[in-house]
Short mmCIF file of C-alpha atoms in Angstrom, two decimals:
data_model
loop_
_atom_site.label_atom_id
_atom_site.label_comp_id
_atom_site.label_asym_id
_atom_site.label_seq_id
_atom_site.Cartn_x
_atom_site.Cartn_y
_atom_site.Cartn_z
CA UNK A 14 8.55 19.40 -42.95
CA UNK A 15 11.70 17.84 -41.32
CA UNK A 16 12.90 21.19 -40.48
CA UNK A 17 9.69 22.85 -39.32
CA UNK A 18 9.18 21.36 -35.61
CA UNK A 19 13.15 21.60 -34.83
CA UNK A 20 13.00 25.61 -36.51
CA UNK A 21 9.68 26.13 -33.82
CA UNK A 22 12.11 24.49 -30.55
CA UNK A 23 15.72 26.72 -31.70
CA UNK A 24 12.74 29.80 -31.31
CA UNK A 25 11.44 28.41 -28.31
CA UNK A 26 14.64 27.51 -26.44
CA UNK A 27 16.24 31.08 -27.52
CA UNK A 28 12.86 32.62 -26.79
CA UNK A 29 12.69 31.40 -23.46
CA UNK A 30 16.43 30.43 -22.56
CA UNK A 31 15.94 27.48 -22.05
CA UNK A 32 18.94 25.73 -22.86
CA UNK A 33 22.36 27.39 -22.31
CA UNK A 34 25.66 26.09 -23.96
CA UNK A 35 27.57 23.21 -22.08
CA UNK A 36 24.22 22.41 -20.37
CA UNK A 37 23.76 18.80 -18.78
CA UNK A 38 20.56 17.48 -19.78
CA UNK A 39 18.18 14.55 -18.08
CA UNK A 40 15.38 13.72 -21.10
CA UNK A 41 12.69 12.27 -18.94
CA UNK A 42 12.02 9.54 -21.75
CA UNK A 43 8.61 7.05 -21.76
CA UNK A 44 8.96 5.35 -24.70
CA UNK A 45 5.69 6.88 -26.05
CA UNK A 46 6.39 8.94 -29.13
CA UNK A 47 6.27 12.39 -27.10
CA UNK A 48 8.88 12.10 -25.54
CA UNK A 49 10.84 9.69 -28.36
CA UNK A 50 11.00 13.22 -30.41
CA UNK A 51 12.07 15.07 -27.48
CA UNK A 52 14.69 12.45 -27.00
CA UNK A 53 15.56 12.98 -30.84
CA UNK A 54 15.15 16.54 -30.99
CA UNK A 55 17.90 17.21 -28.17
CA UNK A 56 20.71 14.37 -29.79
CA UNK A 57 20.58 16.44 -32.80
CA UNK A 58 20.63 19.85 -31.18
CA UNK A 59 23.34 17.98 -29.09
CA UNK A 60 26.51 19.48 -30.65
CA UNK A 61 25.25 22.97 -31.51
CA UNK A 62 24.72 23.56 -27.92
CA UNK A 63 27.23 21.30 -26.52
CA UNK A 64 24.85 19.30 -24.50
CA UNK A 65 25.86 15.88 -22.40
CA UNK A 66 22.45 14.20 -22.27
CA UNK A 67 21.36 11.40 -19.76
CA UNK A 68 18.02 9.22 -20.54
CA UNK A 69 15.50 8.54 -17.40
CA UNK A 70 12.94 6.57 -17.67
CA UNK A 71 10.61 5.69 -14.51
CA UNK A 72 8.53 2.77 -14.59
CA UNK A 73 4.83 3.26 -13.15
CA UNK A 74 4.26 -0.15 -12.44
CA UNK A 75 0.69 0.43 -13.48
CA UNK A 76 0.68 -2.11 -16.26
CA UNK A 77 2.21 -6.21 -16.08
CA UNK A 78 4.27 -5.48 -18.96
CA UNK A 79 5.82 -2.05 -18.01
CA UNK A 80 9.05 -3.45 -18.35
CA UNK A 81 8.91 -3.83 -21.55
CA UNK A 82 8.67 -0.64 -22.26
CA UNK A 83 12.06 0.51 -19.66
CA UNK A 84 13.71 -2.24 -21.99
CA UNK A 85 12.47 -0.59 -25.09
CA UNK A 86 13.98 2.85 -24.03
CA UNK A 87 17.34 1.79 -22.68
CA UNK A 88 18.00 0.07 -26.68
CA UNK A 89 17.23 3.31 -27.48
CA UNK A 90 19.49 5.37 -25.71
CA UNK A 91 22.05 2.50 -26.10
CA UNK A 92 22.13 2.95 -30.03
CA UNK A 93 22.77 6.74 -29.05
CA UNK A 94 25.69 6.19 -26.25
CA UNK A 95 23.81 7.99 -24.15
CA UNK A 96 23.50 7.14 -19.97
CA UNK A 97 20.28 4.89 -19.16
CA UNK A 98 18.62 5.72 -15.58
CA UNK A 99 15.79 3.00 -14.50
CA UNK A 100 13.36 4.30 -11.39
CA UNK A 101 10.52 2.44 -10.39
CA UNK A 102 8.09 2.69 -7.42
CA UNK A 103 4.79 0.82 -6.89
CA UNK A 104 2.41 3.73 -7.66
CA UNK A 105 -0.79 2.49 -6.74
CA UNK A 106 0.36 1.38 -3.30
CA UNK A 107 1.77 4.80 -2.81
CA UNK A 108 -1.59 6.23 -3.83
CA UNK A 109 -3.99 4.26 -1.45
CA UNK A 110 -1.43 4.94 1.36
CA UNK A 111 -1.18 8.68 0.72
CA UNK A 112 -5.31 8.43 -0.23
CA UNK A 113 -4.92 10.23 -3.72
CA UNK A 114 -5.64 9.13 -7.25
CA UNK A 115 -3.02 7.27 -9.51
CA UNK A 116 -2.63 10.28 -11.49
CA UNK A 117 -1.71 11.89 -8.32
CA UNK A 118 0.46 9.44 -6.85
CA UNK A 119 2.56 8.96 -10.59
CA UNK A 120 3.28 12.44 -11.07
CA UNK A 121 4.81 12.90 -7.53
CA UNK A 122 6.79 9.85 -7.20
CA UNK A 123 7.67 10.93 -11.14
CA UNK A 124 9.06 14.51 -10.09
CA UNK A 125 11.03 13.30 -6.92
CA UNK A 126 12.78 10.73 -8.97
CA UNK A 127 13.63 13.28 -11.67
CA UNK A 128 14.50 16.09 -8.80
CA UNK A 129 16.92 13.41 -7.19
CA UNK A 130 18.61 12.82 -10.12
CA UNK A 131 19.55 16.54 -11.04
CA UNK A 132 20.96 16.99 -7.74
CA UNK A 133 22.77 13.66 -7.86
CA UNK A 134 24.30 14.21 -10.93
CA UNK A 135 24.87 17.47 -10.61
CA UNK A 136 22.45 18.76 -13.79
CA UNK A 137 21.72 21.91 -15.44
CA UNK A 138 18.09 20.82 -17.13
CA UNK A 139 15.42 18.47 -16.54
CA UNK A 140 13.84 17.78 -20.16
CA UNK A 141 9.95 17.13 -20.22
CA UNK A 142 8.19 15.94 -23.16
CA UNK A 143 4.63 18.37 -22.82
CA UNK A 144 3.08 19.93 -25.77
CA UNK A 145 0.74 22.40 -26.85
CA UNK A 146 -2.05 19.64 -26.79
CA UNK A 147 -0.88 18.97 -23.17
CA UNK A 148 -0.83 22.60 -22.68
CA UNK A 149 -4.82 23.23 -23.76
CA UNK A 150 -5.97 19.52 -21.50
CA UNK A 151 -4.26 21.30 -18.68
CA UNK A 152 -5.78 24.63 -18.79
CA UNK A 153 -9.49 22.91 -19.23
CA UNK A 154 -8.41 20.31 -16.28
CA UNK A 155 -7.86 23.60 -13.91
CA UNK A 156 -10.33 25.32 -15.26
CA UNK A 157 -12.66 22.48 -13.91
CA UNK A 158 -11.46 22.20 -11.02
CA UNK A 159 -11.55 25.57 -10.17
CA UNK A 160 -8.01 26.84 -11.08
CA UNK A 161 -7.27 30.77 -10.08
CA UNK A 162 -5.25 32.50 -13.04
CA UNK A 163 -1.87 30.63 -11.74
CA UNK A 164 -3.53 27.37 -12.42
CA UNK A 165 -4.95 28.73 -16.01
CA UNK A 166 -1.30 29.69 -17.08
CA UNK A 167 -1.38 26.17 -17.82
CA UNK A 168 1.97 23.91 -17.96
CA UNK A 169 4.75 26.08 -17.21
CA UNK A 170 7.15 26.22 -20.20
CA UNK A 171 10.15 26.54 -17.37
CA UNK A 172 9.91 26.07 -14.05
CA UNK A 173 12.58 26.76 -11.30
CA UNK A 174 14.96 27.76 -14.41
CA UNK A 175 15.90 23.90 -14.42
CA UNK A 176 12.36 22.29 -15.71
CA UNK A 177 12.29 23.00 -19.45
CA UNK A 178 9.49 21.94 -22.22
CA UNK A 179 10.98 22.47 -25.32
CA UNK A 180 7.98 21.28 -27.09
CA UNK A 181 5.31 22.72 -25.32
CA UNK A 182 4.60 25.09 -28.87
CA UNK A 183 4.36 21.96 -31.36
CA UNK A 184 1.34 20.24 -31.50
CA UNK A 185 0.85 16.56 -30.73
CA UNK A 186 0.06 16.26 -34.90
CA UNK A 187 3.60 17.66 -35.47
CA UNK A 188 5.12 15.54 -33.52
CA UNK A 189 3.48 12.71 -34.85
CA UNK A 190 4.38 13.60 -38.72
CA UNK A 191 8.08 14.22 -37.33
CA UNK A 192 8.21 10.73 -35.88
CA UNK A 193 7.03 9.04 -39.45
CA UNK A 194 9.55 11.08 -40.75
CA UNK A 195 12.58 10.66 -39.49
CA UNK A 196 11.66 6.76 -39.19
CA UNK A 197 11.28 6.97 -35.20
CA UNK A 198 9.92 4.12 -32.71
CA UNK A 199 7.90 4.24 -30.01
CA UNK A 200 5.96 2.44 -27.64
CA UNK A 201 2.21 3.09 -26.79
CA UNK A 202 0.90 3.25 -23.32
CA UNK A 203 -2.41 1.60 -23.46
CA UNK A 204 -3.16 3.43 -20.49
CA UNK A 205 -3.29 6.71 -22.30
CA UNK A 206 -6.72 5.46 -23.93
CA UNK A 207 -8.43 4.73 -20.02
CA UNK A 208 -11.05 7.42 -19.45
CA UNK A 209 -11.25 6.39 -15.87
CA UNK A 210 -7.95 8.98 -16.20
CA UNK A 211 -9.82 12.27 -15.57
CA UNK A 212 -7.20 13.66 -17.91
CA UNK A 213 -7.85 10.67 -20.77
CA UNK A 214 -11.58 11.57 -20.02
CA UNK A 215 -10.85 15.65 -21.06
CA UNK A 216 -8.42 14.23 -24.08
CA UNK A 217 -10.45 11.54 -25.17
CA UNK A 218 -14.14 12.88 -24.91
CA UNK A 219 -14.39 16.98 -23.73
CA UNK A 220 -11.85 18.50 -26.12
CA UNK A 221 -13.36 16.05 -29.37
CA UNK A 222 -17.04 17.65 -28.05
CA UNK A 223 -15.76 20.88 -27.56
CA UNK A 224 -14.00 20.80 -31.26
CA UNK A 225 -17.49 19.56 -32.89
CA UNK A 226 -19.85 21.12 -31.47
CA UNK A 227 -18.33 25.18 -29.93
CA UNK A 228 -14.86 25.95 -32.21
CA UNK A 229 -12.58 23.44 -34.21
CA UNK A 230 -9.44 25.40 -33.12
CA UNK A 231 -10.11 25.21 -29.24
CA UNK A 232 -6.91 23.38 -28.74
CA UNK A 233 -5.26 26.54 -29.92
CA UNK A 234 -7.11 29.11 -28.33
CA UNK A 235 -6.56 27.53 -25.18
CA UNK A 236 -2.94 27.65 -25.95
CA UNK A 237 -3.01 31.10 -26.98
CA UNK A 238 -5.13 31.94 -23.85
CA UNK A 239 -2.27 30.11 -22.13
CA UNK A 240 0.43 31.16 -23.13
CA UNK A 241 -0.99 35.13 -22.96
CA UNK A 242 -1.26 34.27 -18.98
CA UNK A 243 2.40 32.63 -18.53
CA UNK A 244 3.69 35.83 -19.60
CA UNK A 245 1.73 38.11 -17.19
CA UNK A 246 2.66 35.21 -14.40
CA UNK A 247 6.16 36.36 -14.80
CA UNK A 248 5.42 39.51 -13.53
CA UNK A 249 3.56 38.72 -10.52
CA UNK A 250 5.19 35.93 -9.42
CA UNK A 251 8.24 38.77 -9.12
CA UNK A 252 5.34 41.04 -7.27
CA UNK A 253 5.17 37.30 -5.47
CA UNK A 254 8.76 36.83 -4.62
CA UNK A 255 9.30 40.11 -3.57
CA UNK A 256 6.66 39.90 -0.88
CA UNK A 257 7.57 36.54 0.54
CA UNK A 258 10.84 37.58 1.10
CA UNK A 259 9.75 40.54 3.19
CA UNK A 260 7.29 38.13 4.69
CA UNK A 261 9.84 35.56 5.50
CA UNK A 262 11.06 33.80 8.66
CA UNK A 263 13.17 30.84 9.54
CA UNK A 264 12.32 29.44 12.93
CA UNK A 265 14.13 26.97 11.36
CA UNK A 266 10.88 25.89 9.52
CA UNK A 267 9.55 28.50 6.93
CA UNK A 268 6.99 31.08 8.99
CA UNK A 269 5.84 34.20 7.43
CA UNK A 270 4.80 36.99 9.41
CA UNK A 271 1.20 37.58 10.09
CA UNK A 272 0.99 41.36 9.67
CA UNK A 273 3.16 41.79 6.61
CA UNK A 274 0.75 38.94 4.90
CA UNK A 275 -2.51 41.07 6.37
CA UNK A 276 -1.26 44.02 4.27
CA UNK A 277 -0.68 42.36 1.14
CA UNK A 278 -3.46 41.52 -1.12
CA UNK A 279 -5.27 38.46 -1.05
CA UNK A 280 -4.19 37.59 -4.91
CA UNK A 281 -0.93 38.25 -4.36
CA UNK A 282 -1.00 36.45 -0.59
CA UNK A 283 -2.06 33.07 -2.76
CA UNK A 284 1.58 33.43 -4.45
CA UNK A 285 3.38 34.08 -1.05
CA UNK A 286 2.20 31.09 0.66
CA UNK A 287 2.79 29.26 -2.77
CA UNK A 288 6.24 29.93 -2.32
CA UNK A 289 6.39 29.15 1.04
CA UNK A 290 4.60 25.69 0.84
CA UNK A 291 7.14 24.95 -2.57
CA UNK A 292 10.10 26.03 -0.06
CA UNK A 293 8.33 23.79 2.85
CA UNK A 294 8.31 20.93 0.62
CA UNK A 295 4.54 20.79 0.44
CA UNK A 296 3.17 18.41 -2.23
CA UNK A 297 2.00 21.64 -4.37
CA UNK A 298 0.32 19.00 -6.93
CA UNK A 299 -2.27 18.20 -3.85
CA UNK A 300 -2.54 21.66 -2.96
CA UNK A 301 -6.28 22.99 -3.60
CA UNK A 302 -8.46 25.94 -3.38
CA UNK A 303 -9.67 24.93 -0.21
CA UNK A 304 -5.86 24.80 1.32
CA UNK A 305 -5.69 28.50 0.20
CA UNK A 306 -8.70 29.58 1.93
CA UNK A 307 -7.82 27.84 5.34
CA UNK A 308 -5.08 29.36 4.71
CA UNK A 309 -6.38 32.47 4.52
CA UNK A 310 -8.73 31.90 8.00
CA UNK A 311 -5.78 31.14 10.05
CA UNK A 312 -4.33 34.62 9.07
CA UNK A 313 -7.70 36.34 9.96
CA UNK A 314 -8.47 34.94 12.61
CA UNK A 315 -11.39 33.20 11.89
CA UNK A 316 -9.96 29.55 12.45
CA UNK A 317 -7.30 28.74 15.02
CA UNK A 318 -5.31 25.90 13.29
CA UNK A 319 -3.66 23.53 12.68
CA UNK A 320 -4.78 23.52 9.21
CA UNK A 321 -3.77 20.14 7.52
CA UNK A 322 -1.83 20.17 4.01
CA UNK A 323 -0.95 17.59 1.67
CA UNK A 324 1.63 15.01 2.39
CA UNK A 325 1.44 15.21 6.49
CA UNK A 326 2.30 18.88 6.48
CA UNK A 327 0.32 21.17 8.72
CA UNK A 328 0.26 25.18 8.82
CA UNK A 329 0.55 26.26 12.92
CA UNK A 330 -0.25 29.77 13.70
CA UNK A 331 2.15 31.25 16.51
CA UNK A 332 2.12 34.74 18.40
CA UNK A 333 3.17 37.35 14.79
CA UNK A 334 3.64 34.01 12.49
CA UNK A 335 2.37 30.72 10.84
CA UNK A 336 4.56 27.88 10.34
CA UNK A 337 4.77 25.58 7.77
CA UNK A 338 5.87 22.19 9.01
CA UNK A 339 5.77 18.33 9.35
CA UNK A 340 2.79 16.35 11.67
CA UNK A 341 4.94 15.61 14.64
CA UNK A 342 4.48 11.99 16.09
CA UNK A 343 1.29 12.17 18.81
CA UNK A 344 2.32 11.31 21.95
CA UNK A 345 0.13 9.60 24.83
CA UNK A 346 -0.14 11.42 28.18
CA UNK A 347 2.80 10.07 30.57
CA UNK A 348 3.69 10.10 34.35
CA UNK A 349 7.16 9.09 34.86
CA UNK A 350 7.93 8.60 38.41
CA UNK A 351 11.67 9.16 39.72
CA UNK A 352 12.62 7.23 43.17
CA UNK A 353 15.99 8.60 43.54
CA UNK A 354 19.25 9.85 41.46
CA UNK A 355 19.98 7.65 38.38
CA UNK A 356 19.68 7.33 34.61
CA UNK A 357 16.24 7.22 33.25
CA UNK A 358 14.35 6.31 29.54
CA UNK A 359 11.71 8.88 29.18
CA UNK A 360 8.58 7.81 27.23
CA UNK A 361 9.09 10.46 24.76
CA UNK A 362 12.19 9.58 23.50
CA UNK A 363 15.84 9.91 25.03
CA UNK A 364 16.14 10.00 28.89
CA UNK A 365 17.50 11.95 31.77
CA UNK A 366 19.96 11.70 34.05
CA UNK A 367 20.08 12.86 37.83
CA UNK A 368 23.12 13.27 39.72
CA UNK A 369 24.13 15.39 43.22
CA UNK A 370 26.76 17.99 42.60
CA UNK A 371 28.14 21.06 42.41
CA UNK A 372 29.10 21.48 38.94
CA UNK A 373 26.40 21.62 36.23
CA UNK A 374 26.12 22.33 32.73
CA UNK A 375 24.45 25.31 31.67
CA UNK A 376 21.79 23.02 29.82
CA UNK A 377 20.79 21.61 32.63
CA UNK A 378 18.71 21.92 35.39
CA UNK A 379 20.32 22.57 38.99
CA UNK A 380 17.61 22.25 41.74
CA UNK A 381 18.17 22.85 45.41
CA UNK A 382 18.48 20.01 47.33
CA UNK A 383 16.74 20.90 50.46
CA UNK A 384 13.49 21.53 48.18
CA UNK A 385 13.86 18.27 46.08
CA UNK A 386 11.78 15.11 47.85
CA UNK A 387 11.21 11.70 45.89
CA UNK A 388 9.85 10.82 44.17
CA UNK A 389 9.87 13.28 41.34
CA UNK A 390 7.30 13.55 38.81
CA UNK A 391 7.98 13.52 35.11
CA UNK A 392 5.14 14.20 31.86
CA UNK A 393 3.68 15.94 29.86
CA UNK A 394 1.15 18.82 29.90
CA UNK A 395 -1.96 18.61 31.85
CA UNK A 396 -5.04 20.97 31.34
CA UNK A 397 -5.14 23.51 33.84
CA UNK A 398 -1.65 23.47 34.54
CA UNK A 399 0.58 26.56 36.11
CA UNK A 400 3.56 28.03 36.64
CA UNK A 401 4.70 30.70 39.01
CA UNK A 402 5.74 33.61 38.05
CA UNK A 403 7.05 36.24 40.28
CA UNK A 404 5.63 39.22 38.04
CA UNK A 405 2.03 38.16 38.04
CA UNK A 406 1.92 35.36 40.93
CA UNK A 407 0.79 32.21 38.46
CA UNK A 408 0.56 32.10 35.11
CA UNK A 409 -1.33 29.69 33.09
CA UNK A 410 1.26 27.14 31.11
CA UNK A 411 -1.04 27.14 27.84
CA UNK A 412 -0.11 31.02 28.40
CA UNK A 413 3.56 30.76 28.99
CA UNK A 414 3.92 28.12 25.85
CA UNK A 415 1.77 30.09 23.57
CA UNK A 416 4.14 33.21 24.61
CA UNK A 417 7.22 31.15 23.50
CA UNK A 418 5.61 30.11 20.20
CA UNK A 419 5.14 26.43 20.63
CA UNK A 420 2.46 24.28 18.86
CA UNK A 421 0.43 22.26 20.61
CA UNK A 422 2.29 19.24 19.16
CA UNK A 423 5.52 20.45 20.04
CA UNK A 424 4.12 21.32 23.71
CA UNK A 425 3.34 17.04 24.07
CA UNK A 426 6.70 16.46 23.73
CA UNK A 427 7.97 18.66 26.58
CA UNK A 428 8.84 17.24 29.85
CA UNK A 429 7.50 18.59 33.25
CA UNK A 430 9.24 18.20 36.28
CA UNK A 431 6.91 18.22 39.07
CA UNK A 432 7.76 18.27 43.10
CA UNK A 433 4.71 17.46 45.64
CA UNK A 434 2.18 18.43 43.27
CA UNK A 435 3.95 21.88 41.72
CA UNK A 436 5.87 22.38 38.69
CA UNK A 437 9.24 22.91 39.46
CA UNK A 438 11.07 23.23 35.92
CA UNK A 439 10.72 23.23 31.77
CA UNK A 440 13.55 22.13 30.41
CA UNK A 441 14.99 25.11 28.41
CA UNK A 442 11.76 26.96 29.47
CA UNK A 443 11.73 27.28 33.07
CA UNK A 444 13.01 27.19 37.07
CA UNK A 445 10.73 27.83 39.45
CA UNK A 446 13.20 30.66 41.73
CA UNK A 447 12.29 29.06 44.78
CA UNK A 448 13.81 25.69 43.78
CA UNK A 449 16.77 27.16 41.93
CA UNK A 450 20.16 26.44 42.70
CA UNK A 451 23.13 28.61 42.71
CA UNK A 452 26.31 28.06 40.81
CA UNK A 453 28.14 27.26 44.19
CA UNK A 454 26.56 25.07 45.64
CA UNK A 455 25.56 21.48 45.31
CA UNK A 456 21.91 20.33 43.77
CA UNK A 457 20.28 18.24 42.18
CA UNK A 458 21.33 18.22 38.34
CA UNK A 459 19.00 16.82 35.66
CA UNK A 460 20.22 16.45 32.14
CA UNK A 461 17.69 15.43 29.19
CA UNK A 462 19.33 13.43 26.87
CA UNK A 463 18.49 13.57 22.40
CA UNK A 464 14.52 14.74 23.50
CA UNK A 465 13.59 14.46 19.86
#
């Protein structure tokens, strides 16, 4: 029996490739006995693939005696000489603050502590200590929440070719017999027994009902079902990748183009903005069916945006694009009145700067003095507002910022100079030609400062 579970993860890394030779390895370690056998499985496979393993353990804060259990894991990796990495983060504060559940809030902080560390230490794997019981909970948790087939492919058994599960094919009873066995410790999270845990309540009390009273073997059919789905996901998410490229923009935020996403098919359009909102840095374990079908409006036409995502991210449809970006800082309507030349703090952040010469940078703007008169008006947008625009006469500013794809965030943070009640100049934008100043001769020169 010692042999069996380590013969099933050889098949299962060489299967999948999940391991290559000279790999460095983080073993996301709780103490429980999960990921104790991972942690034991890899030290032994150590040498026949030439690993260099590091130990991470992050600490949940969710119980008074967590530590206990850090302290419990860094003896362990101690007796092996292997590196000890401590995180910890005060969970539950993060979840009321980001208004999600503790489940929620764990698995996040969880990931980003394990993501830092592979890029800090320059890594080849992340280890994770999921199995096929895992694997069969997860598929019944998205299947009641409403899952598309993505979400029934279950727990991925590699993700981003650096997330690995090398025991996502043993059962949870294996592992258990191969921890008696080989004399292992562990620690036991009394947590895992709380069915206010939606997940404890599927473990705990569906899966037991399901077992009893449908088919005994629904843990593995699930897996089976599972596991049939990961390997069709392969395909399409290549269908997937293949269309986001051709749908991709950098503006420098990710943007995908409107028509190219109107002409690919709504299944494989769920995978594109996947993609993108992974790429964005969207929270993707927030991400829900609703998301996809707002989503899905704003490309239509049928809703006009912003559409709010997880984590303060927003989706902005432009003229041809969306975006996928950050909630900018609101910002209160201003009037910023000017008296004369001088250096001024603008309530938006930064300041400008206005000076009488000849000489100008090209970033700035140059108006003619016998058209400037103090005191100048500086703000923000105004309803109704207009430009002129020697084409068409006057042309509405909602218009001209639309035309330049601006969000209506980003147009609150733009500055408009304004001279006896008519804009004058957009910084970057705009010069009304009647104010403008030649190269030759002397103006009025206003330089924005960092407006950020």
């Amino acid at each position: 029996m010692r042999s069996s579970l380590l013969r099933t993860v050889k098949k299962t890394i060489e299967r999948y490739g999940l391991l290559s030779p000279g790999d460095r390895v983080l073993v996301a370690v709780s103490g429980g006995v999960d990921s104790m056998v991972l942690l034991e499985v890899l030290y032994l496979l150590r040498k026949e693939y030439d690993l260099r393993l590091w130990v991470a353990h992050y600490d949940h804060r969710w119980r008074k005696d967590s530590l206990k259990d850090a302290l419990f894991v860094y003896r362990q990796a101690q007796e092996k000489g292997l590196p000890f990495i401590y995180g910890v983060a005060p969970v539950k504060e993060y979840a009321r603050r980001e208004k999600i559940s503790l489940e929620m809030a764990g698995r996040e902080l969880r990931y980003r502590f394990f993501e830092r560390l592979y890029n800090l230490l320059d890594l080849q794997k992340i280890a994770l200590a999921h199995h096929a019981d895992d694997l069969a909970e997860e598929v019944l948790l998205k299947f009641i929440r409403g899952a598309g087939r993505r979400g029934l492919a279950g727990i991925p058994i590699k993700r981003e070719a650096h997330l690995i599960r090398p025991l996502l094919l043993v059962t949870k009873e294996e592992i258990e017999v191969f921890a008696r066995e080989w004399g292992l410790s562990w620690v036991e999270d009394e947590s895992n027994q709380d069915v206010r845990f939606l997940r404890n309540r599927v473990r705990h009390l569906l899966i037991p009902f399901l077992e009893r009273h449908f088919h005994r073997k629904v843990r593995e059919n699930l897996k089976r079902t599972a596991l049939i789905l990961a390997e069709e996901e392969e395909l399409i998410e290549d269908l997937a990748r293949k269309a986001y490229e051709k749908a991709l923009v950098r503006k420098p935020q990710i943007a995908l183009r409107v028509p190219v996403l109107k002409d690919i098919p709504p299944a494989l359009r769920r995978r594109v903005f996947w993609l993108a909102l992974r790429e964005a840095g969207v929270s993707l374990f927030r991400m829900r069916q609703s998301h996809l079908e707002a989503l899905n409006n704003l490309i239509s036409g049928k809703a006009r945006g912003p559409v709010p995502l997880p984590g303060n991210f927003q989706a902005i449809r432009g003229p041809g694009f969306i975006r996928f970006v950050p909630k900018p800082a609101l910002f209160s309507p201003f009037v910023l009145k000017i008296p004369g030349p001088g250096r001024y703090s603008l309530p938006i952040g930064g300041e400008v700067i206005l000076e009488i010469k000849t000489r100008c940078s090209p970033r700035d703007i140059k108006l003619k003095l016998e058209k400037v008169s103090f005191p100048i008006i500086i703000r923000n947008r105004q309803p109704g507002d207009r430009i002129y625009w020697p084409a068409v006469g006057h042309k509405k500013l909602k218009k001209f910022f639309w035309e330049k794809g601006l969000t209506a965030e980003e147009r609150d943070r733009i500055p408009i100079i304004e001279i006896d009640g008519r804009i004058v100049a957009i910084p970057g934008y705009y010069v009304h030609p009647e104010y403008k100043a030649s190269s030759e001769e002397e103006g009025l020169c206003l330089s924005f400062q960092k407006i950020a």
